[in-house]
């Protein structure tokens, strides 16, 4: 049943790898859940073993018969492998040659049906049956090409990521939420309630973080669940030891901001009793738990399975860690079909459409494509003997903002010292300087003599064959991941550079420069939200009143129109747009238009 389990332990920033179990304990019916869990705990203590595995959401009815759920689904209610030992590694030990191919994930419950369910929940709230319901829906796909590739894409950097090979099924969990951690007599829970999507630019990202932090709705949901967690912990905690150590923290994840709080307690209870007291996490049920789970069973049309259950391990040294199995996919090995759950807390003042949109936001992790290699942040600077580094503060500000966005280590002093040291190697001529920063904070600086690139004829610019996706975060940050620009150049029909445009038909930038039109002596450049990098020279022009922002549609551009191009190394230089023969018809096709 259980062949291999890989669990992330963020407390030590390592992976725990369990393989070749000496035994596997399962529970298929509710009446078997507690006996199987107690048997696992007994053998862990008596035989110095480790137990690693999962409980599905439906296991709750076997821990407390007052907790109503659907009957179980494809997986057992509980499954734990018993292992002689676990291996600690800085890598998950899962390799595949397959890239993450496209998977057509679709929501099983459409918006109209979802809205009706939320209306029913509000009627139950009005009747006093519940204060909050964590209502969830499922996404499905008919084909996941490679489960390890899916893990690499969505879970390899998740705080409580997990990969479980269960024989006929594979579980891939990208959970950011701690259910509980046990360290001798110390018990920690970290419920997560309150979500916002990430911004595309650093400025937008920070604004969304602060909006979530100050959200009355999300704070109310968070504290409601927090009170339930405190109550559940109190069932196994020493008197007077339950304490909230952190409230309304906002944590950063690749696609979302999450609000969390932290509760700690002291306990001498067995891990089985801890699980029975806490499971399932209040963050995935509602308040009060018993009546909310009854309503969930009535409204949700299928069992949740591993989704909102728990995945983790416990050992003979009174240590344990379990995640809340959110952002978790279940894959059938033979058919390659997969399911993935998403949901959110519904209260009286929840807006149904907003909640449905939040579900879609949470599911974006499924379409996330990690680069094959870690990318570096990048800045390209001009150095002259007369003035040193041009726009240095602007470059450093942008670099540090992107480092904060991607959670890269960034020491501004170290970067400045590296640039200063490199300048000592320059001849008395202009230099093009390339600065990179990797995720660990390591800085690399190189340079080359800058030739006079602004003399001669205007650069010939051709229009990109396809639009860019302005929701792609790499458009807004300068990095070594330049697939967007490489693809545009590869598909272009000649030219010195390629003018990019978005799905709405508005131009953005070229592969190496920002762009503007000179209209009656005023430079107009596209706004950042069109899907472009806020170049340092562009920002300097705007801040000094030398350019203005304005959306510019492809329809405004004729063959031969003059463009003003600029970046921090070349400053301003001329370009001319050329339409290769037949490109106009191709553009209409790409935009879904007809002549």
XYZ file of C-alpha atoms in Angstrom:
595
model
C 0.000 0.000 0.000
C 2.544 2.611 1.119
C 5.772 2.320 -0.840
C 7.448 5.684 -0.305
C 6.692 8.812 1.722
C 8.496 12.141 1.399
C 7.652 14.901 3.896
C 8.972 18.442 4.252
C 10.000 19.511 7.761
C 10.395 23.316 7.699
C 11.657 23.345 11.293
C 14.942 21.877 10.046
C 14.547 22.898 6.372
C 14.989 19.273 5.316
C 13.038 16.433 3.751
C 12.140 13.276 5.673
C 12.171 10.219 3.427
C 10.532 6.949 4.478
C 10.727 3.802 2.351
C 10.439 0.021 2.729
C 7.910 -0.155 5.595
C 8.106 -3.106 7.969
C 4.310 -3.042 8.141
C 1.346 -1.001 6.939
C -1.726 -0.348 9.073
C -4.969 0.722 7.418
C -8.544 1.485 8.422
C -11.298 1.002 5.855
C -14.255 1.637 8.173
C -14.836 4.252 10.884
C -14.788 1.596 13.598
C -11.227 0.672 12.573
C -9.720 4.170 12.756
C -8.980 4.480 16.481
C -7.774 0.871 16.880
C -5.405 1.262 13.907
C -4.085 4.569 15.223
C -3.517 3.138 18.714
C -1.826 0.073 17.243
C 0.542 2.313 15.284
C 1.375 4.337 18.376
C 1.935 1.213 20.462
C 4.343 -0.292 17.953
C 6.188 3.011 17.528
C 6.874 3.048 21.270
C 7.552 -0.654 21.774
C 9.592 -1.326 18.634
C 11.329 2.052 18.255
C 9.693 2.663 14.872
C 8.397 5.669 12.948
C 4.830 5.904 11.678
C 4.220 7.971 8.552
C 1.063 8.265 6.516
C -2.298 9.985 6.345
C -5.836 10.351 7.605
C -8.550 11.312 5.136
C -11.170 13.868 6.121
C -13.702 11.039 6.489
C -11.558 9.441 9.219
C -13.102 12.043 11.539
C -16.233 9.935 11.973
C -14.041 7.157 13.360
C -12.469 9.468 15.934
C -15.744 10.988 17.127
C -19.109 9.594 16.021
C -20.636 13.077 16.421
C -18.590 14.233 13.415
C -20.606 13.405 10.297
C -18.966 12.823 6.926
C -19.647 11.071 3.645
C -18.571 7.462 3.341
C -14.935 7.066 2.390
C -13.679 7.347 -1.165
C -10.838 5.777 -3.126
C -8.369 5.756 -0.222
C -8.572 4.035 3.158
C -9.746 6.306 5.967
C -6.331 5.906 7.579
C -3.051 4.493 6.358
C 0.275 4.482 8.225
C 3.471 2.750 7.282
C 5.783 1.641 10.084
C 9.439 2.301 9.326
C 12.663 1.330 11.050
C 14.004 4.775 10.326
C 13.614 7.824 8.164
C 16.312 9.478 6.103
C 16.941 13.227 6.314
C 17.940 14.975 3.096
C 18.129 18.489 1.706
C 16.470 17.143 -1.471
C 13.219 15.162 -1.761
C 14.956 12.452 -3.765
C 12.331 12.425 -6.510
C 13.659 12.717 -10.031
C 12.014 12.644 -13.422
C 13.101 13.435 -16.941
C 9.585 14.502 -17.866
C 8.652 18.176 -17.963
C 5.320 19.197 -16.502
C 2.995 18.789 -19.450
C -0.292 20.625 -19.776
C -3.216 19.296 -17.739
C -6.743 20.482 -18.365
C -8.016 21.038 -14.832
C -11.684 21.962 -14.599
C -13.948 22.898 -11.708
C -16.645 20.307 -11.077
C -19.025 22.821 -9.532
C -19.874 25.778 -11.720
C -20.319 29.286 -10.402
C -24.134 29.264 -10.490
C -24.373 26.092 -8.407
C -21.710 27.391 -6.033
C -23.623 30.628 -5.467
C -26.770 28.650 -4.607
C -24.824 26.619 -2.029
C -23.477 29.785 -0.415
C -27.030 31.123 -0.168
C -28.025 27.919 1.645
C -25.107 28.334 4.044
C -26.179 31.886 4.817
C -29.682 30.651 5.614
C -28.170 28.155 8.058
C -26.106 30.938 9.605
C -29.247 33.070 9.963
C -30.979 30.136 11.652
C -28.164 29.889 14.194
C -26.978 26.444 13.030
C -23.427 27.637 12.341
C -21.202 30.708 12.360
C -18.912 29.653 9.555
C -18.736 26.830 7.023
C -15.590 25.822 5.177
C -17.232 24.910 1.888
C -15.076 23.114 -0.671
C -15.257 22.092 -4.318
C -13.216 19.782 -6.525
C -11.134 20.212 -9.612
C -10.408 17.276 -11.892
C -8.216 16.427 -14.834
C -8.292 13.366 -17.043
C -4.539 13.139 -17.348
C -1.510 13.958 -15.207
C 1.474 12.890 -17.266
C 3.958 12.622 -14.406
C 3.150 12.839 -10.693
C 6.744 13.673 -9.784
C 6.732 16.549 -12.276
C 3.511 17.803 -10.655
C 5.182 17.556 -7.246
C 8.193 19.476 -8.500
C 5.960 22.210 -9.899
C 3.589 22.774 -6.991
C 5.047 21.206 -3.857
C 8.838 21.221 -3.936
C 8.973 24.546 -2.066
C 5.787 24.141 0.001
C 6.445 24.398 3.769
C 4.617 21.128 4.453
C 4.923 19.517 1.045
C 4.487 15.764 0.739
C 4.674 12.967 -1.807
C 3.151 9.570 -1.007
C 3.307 6.556 -3.299
C 0.335 4.513 -2.112
C 0.428 1.726 -4.675
C -2.627 2.414 -6.822
C -2.620 6.131 -6.003
C -0.131 8.936 -5.547
C -0.714 11.876 -3.209
C 0.976 15.183 -4.011
C 0.537 17.824 -1.319
C 1.637 21.449 -1.571
C 0.246 22.284 1.851
C 1.387 25.522 3.470
C -0.556 24.792 6.669
C 0.643 23.089 9.850
C -2.012 20.943 11.533
C 0.142 20.332 14.595
C 3.733 19.794 15.612
C 4.696 17.866 18.742
C 8.145 18.314 20.272
C 8.277 16.343 23.526
C 5.604 18.064 25.646
C 5.237 21.161 23.468
C 2.278 21.271 21.074
C 1.963 23.870 18.295
C -0.943 24.577 15.945
C -0.888 27.184 13.215
C -4.350 27.589 11.676
C -4.548 29.354 8.336
C -7.601 31.421 7.467
C -7.647 34.418 5.131
C -6.317 34.489 1.568
C -5.340 37.040 -1.065
C -3.757 36.537 -4.464
C -0.202 37.762 -5.008
C 0.454 40.932 -6.958
C 2.496 40.970 -10.135
C 4.705 43.898 -9.182
C 6.370 44.452 -5.822
C 4.225 47.534 -5.177
C 0.955 45.757 -5.955
C 2.082 42.752 -3.919
C 2.726 44.800 -0.775
C -0.608 46.593 -1.146
C -2.461 43.274 -1.334
C -0.597 42.001 1.720
C -1.622 45.036 3.762
C -5.216 44.836 2.545
C -5.388 41.236 3.762
C -3.747 42.123 7.081
C -6.336 44.833 7.768
C -9.341 42.938 6.376
C -12.152 42.870 8.943
C -13.699 39.826 7.272
C -10.501 37.786 7.257
C -9.616 38.765 10.815
C -13.074 37.716 11.986
C -12.737 34.347 10.250
C -9.244 33.874 11.620
C -10.142 34.573 15.237
C -13.258 32.386 15.011
C -11.168 29.406 13.919
C -8.467 30.311 16.412
C -10.956 30.046 19.279
C -11.944 26.578 18.088
C -8.318 25.470 17.899
C -7.737 26.728 21.437
C -10.768 24.790 22.615
C -9.632 21.603 20.848
C -6.103 21.921 22.247
C -7.548 22.452 25.713
C -8.896 18.903 25.638
C -5.360 17.485 25.813
C -3.318 20.404 27.217
C -2.108 20.906 30.759
C -4.338 23.383 32.569
C -3.516 27.009 31.821
C -0.889 26.315 29.138
C -2.865 27.122 25.959
C -1.545 30.423 24.645
C -1.852 32.449 21.435
C 1.693 33.542 20.626
C 1.025 35.212 17.279
C -2.096 36.728 15.743
C -2.967 37.822 12.180
C 0.398 37.056 10.622
C 0.434 37.342 6.828
C 2.704 34.832 5.120
C 3.960 34.802 1.550
C 3.547 31.846 -0.808
C 4.211 31.582 -4.553
C 0.639 32.403 -5.637
C -1.133 33.697 -2.512
C -0.831 35.622 0.742
C -2.188 33.703 3.758
C -3.234 34.910 7.202
C -2.163 32.652 10.075
C -2.108 32.640 13.857
C -0.114 30.440 16.237
C -1.308 28.587 19.345
C 0.937 26.644 21.722
C 0.311 24.391 24.708
C 1.961 21.823 26.968
C 0.692 18.252 26.868
C 1.538 14.782 28.098
C -1.185 13.164 25.995
C -0.415 10.367 23.558
C -0.273 11.380 19.897
C -3.411 9.320 19.279
C -5.328 11.429 21.798
C -3.905 14.631 20.308
C -5.114 13.650 16.834
C -8.523 12.625 18.190
C -8.899 15.984 19.950
C -7.822 18.149 17.011
C -8.908 16.284 13.872
C -10.016 17.556 11.458
C -8.499 20.991 11.785
C -11.076 23.660 12.590
C -9.693 25.678 9.677
C -11.255 23.207 7.215
C -14.594 22.573 8.940
C -16.255 25.656 10.405
C -17.675 26.740 13.721
C -19.041 24.993 15.700
C -17.318 21.887 14.363
C -20.059 19.289 14.905
C -22.937 21.202 13.314
C -20.703 22.620 10.583
C -19.525 19.174 9.518
C -23.143 18.034 9.369
C -23.945 20.902 7.003
C -20.838 20.151 4.932
C -22.012 16.559 4.480
C -25.392 17.840 3.298
C -24.013 20.384 0.811
C -20.829 18.842 -0.578
C -21.696 16.184 -3.124
C -18.678 13.903 -2.725
C -16.218 12.797 -0.045
C -13.182 15.011 0.356
C -10.796 12.083 0.692
C -7.234 13.132 1.435
C -8.139 16.773 0.817
C -8.439 18.566 4.217
C -7.275 15.414 5.966
C -3.760 15.239 7.415
C -0.387 13.905 6.264
C 2.588 13.435 8.555
C 4.572 11.255 10.906
C 5.253 10.529 14.569
C 8.221 8.840 16.193
C 9.406 7.176 19.403
C 10.949 10.417 20.700
C 7.626 12.217 21.291
C 8.009 14.132 18.051
C 5.306 14.470 15.444
C 4.342 16.706 12.548
C 1.179 16.727 10.439
C 0.015 19.109 7.770
C -3.521 20.095 6.908
C -3.836 18.405 3.528
C -4.965 21.405 1.529
C -3.571 22.098 -1.968
C -3.376 18.362 -2.346
C -3.910 16.208 -5.445
C -4.852 12.534 -5.593
C -3.676 10.790 -8.765
C -4.795 7.368 -10.006
C -1.678 5.614 -11.263
C -3.324 3.552 -13.982
C -5.720 6.098 -15.502
C -3.639 9.205 -14.609
C -6.860 10.940 -13.560
C -6.519 13.341 -10.650
C -8.653 15.360 -8.256
C -7.738 18.488 -6.334
C -9.837 20.313 -3.737
C -10.180 24.027 -3.059
C -12.423 25.929 -0.686
C -12.806 28.732 1.792
C -14.543 29.901 4.926
C -18.077 31.213 4.399
C -19.556 33.656 6.908
C -22.671 35.831 6.862
C -21.075 38.687 4.940
C -19.201 36.540 2.410
C -19.734 37.442 -1.232
C -20.368 34.250 -3.211
C -18.696 35.462 -6.410
C -15.643 36.651 -4.475
C -15.411 33.291 -2.717
C -15.613 31.423 -6.023
C -12.875 33.668 -7.408
C -10.786 32.878 -4.326
C -11.157 29.170 -5.100
C -9.876 29.845 -8.605
C -6.958 31.813 -7.144
C -6.029 28.955 -4.835
C -6.121 26.549 -7.778
C -3.633 28.658 -9.763
C -0.830 26.672 -8.175
C -1.846 23.818 -10.513
C -0.865 25.838 -13.579
C 2.326 27.112 -12.041
C 5.361 26.152 -14.097
C 8.666 26.143 -12.318
C 11.749 26.904 -14.361
C 14.011 23.932 -14.970
C 16.753 25.683 -13.034
C 16.688 28.283 -10.320
C 16.706 31.737 -11.863
C 18.763 34.709 -10.731
C 17.660 38.293 -10.399
C 19.385 40.466 -12.967
C 20.367 44.102 -13.409
C 22.224 45.554 -16.388
C 23.935 48.870 -15.666
C 25.854 51.541 -17.536
C 29.192 52.678 -16.086
C 31.037 55.736 -17.382
C 34.341 57.240 -16.226
C 32.620 60.598 -15.684
C 29.623 59.509 -13.621
C 30.222 55.951 -12.435
C 27.123 53.747 -12.365
C 24.098 55.396 -13.984
C 20.795 55.227 -12.069
C 22.449 53.082 -9.399
C 19.840 53.762 -6.695
C 17.026 52.919 -9.098
C 18.685 49.632 -10.069
C 19.313 48.637 -6.456
C 15.792 49.579 -5.410
C 14.322 47.423 -8.164
C 16.628 44.522 -7.382
C 15.806 44.602 -3.669
C 12.074 44.858 -4.381
C 12.226 41.781 -6.614
C 14.308 39.949 -4.010
C 11.606 40.626 -1.442
C 8.928 39.488 -3.900
C 10.636 36.148 -4.622
C 12.027 35.675 -1.089
C 15.657 35.913 -2.209
C 18.363 36.793 0.274
C 19.490 40.340 -0.497
C 22.147 42.369 1.313
C 22.311 45.790 -0.311
C 25.695 46.606 1.221
C 27.226 43.424 -0.187
C 25.874 44.267 -3.643
C 27.212 47.822 -3.520
C 30.635 46.560 -2.438
C 30.699 44.028 -5.297
C 29.909 46.758 -7.813
C 32.550 49.053 -6.364
C 35.155 46.297 -6.466
C 34.318 45.498 -10.094
C 34.630 49.159 -11.075
C 38.271 48.988 -10.065
C 38.862 46.730 -13.069
C 37.362 49.078 -15.655
C 39.338 50.940 -18.278
C 38.584 54.609 -18.890
C 35.775 53.707 -21.304
C 32.052 53.039 -21.005
C 31.164 49.610 -19.660
C 28.073 47.413 -19.777
C 27.851 45.780 -16.341
C 25.847 42.634 -15.595
C 24.838 41.979 -11.982
C 23.091 38.779 -10.852
C 21.757 37.762 -7.445
C 20.786 34.165 -6.693
C 18.234 33.056 -4.110
C 20.936 32.525 -1.479
C 22.173 36.108 -1.789
C 25.300 35.338 -3.801
C 26.302 38.204 -6.087
C 28.041 37.953 -9.441
C 29.281 40.958 -11.434
C 30.753 40.934 -14.932
C 31.409 43.630 -17.516
C 32.234 44.270 -21.134
C 33.253 47.272 -23.157
C 30.204 49.162 -24.390
C 30.263 49.848 -28.083
C 28.498 52.865 -29.546
C 25.159 51.225 -30.317
C 23.154 54.403 -30.917
C 24.841 55.531 -34.098
C 23.642 54.752 -37.596
C 20.213 53.780 -38.783
C 17.138 53.201 -36.555
C 16.724 49.665 -35.255
C 14.255 47.598 -37.252
C 11.479 46.356 -34.970
C 8.986 43.622 -35.847
C 5.775 42.821 -34.044
C 5.649 39.627 -31.964
C 3.806 36.721 -33.558
C 1.803 36.000 -30.382
C 0.623 38.022 -27.378
C 2.244 37.806 -23.961
C 0.234 36.750 -20.928
C 0.241 39.808 -18.696
C -0.480 37.618 -15.646
C 3.033 36.145 -15.991
C 5.064 37.486 -13.075
C 8.322 37.263 -15.026
C 7.225 40.175 -17.210
C 7.448 42.500 -14.209
C 10.824 41.426 -12.767
C 14.198 41.339 -14.471
C 15.595 37.826 -14.127
C 17.696 35.293 -15.989
C 14.476 33.398 -16.768
C 13.854 34.959 -20.175
C 11.768 32.305 -21.895
C 9.122 34.871 -22.877
C 11.659 36.966 -24.769
C 13.516 34.005 -26.250
C 10.260 32.598 -27.626
C 9.339 35.971 -29.120
C 12.694 36.252 -30.882
C 12.533 32.679 -32.143
C 9.085 33.185 -33.678
C 9.802 36.652 -35.081
C 10.238 37.256 -38.782
C 13.564 39.035 -38.922
C 14.214 42.423 -37.379
C 16.715 43.667 -34.809
C 14.230 43.440 -31.937
C 10.647 42.346 -31.273
C 7.767 44.522 -30.067
C 5.595 42.604 -27.609
C 1.861 43.046 -27.076
C -0.739 41.603 -24.704
C -3.947 39.663 -25.225
C -5.998 42.847 -25.425
C -3.913 44.128 -28.316
C -1.915 46.753 -26.398
C 1.838 46.987 -26.912
C 4.140 46.495 -23.911
C 7.905 46.570 -24.580
C 10.557 45.038 -26.784
C 12.804 42.177 -25.758
C 15.500 44.590 -24.536
C 13.912 48.012 -24.149
C 10.918 50.021 -23.091
C 9.094 51.771 -25.897
C 7.262 55.037 -26.523
C 5.536 56.943 -29.291
C 6.362 60.583 -29.923
C 2.964 62.243 -30.393
C 3.140 65.994 -31.001
C 6.393 66.252 -29.076
C 5.267 64.205 -26.064
C 6.554 60.705 -25.349
C 3.806 58.214 -24.462
C 4.837 54.855 -23.023
C 2.603 51.899 -22.047
C 1.693 51.495 -18.349
C 3.327 48.688 -16.363
C -0.005 46.907 -15.864
C -0.095 46.229 -19.611
C 2.530 43.571 -18.857
C 6.058 44.965 -18.895
C 9.187 45.636 -16.888
C 9.339 49.031 -15.238
C 12.733 49.989 -16.617
C 14.948 52.307 -14.598
C 15.436 54.751 -17.489
C 11.699 54.659 -18.208
C 10.955 55.491 -14.582
C 13.495 58.313 -14.684
C 11.785 59.808 -17.742
C 8.374 59.598 -16.064
C 9.524 61.044 -12.742
C 11.133 63.994 -14.527
C 8.060 64.761 -16.630
C 9.786 63.743 -19.848
C 7.274 60.998 -20.689
C 3.703 60.064 -19.890
C 1.917 56.738 -19.524
C -0.832 55.813 -21.957
C -2.143 52.509 -23.339
C -1.092 52.112 -26.976
C -3.053 49.701 -29.162
C -1.624 47.833 -32.119
C -4.198 49.572 -34.303
C -2.327 52.850 -33.730
C 0.829 51.463 -35.317
C 1.351 51.637 -39.047
C 4.120 50.026 -41.007
C 7.107 52.349 -40.833
C 5.996 54.238 -37.726
C 8.884 55.635 -35.717
C 9.378 54.295 -32.199
C 11.425 55.693 -29.331
C 13.270 52.926 -27.488
C 15.135 53.269 -24.219
C 16.893 51.359 -21.482
C 19.431 52.258 -18.839
C 22.468 51.184 -20.882
C 21.619 52.670 -24.283
C 19.455 55.586 -23.075
C 17.192 56.677 -25.958
C 17.539 55.370 -29.485
C 15.376 55.186 -32.565
C 13.393 52.292 -33.928
C 11.097 51.783 -36.882
C 8.297 49.236 -36.991
C 8.223 46.899 -39.976
C 5.345 44.565 -40.792
C 6.572 41.527 -42.716
C 4.303 40.584 -45.589
C 1.114 38.789 -44.428
C 1.742 39.547 -40.733
C -1.370 41.702 -40.480
C -3.588 38.704 -41.251
C -1.636 36.576 -38.797
C -2.137 39.193 -36.082
C -5.864 39.234 -36.660
C -5.879 35.462 -36.226
C -3.823 35.704 -33.024
C -6.225 38.301 -31.626
C -9.270 36.259 -32.588
C -10.426 38.987 -34.980
C -11.507 39.037 -38.603
C -10.627 41.588 -41.294
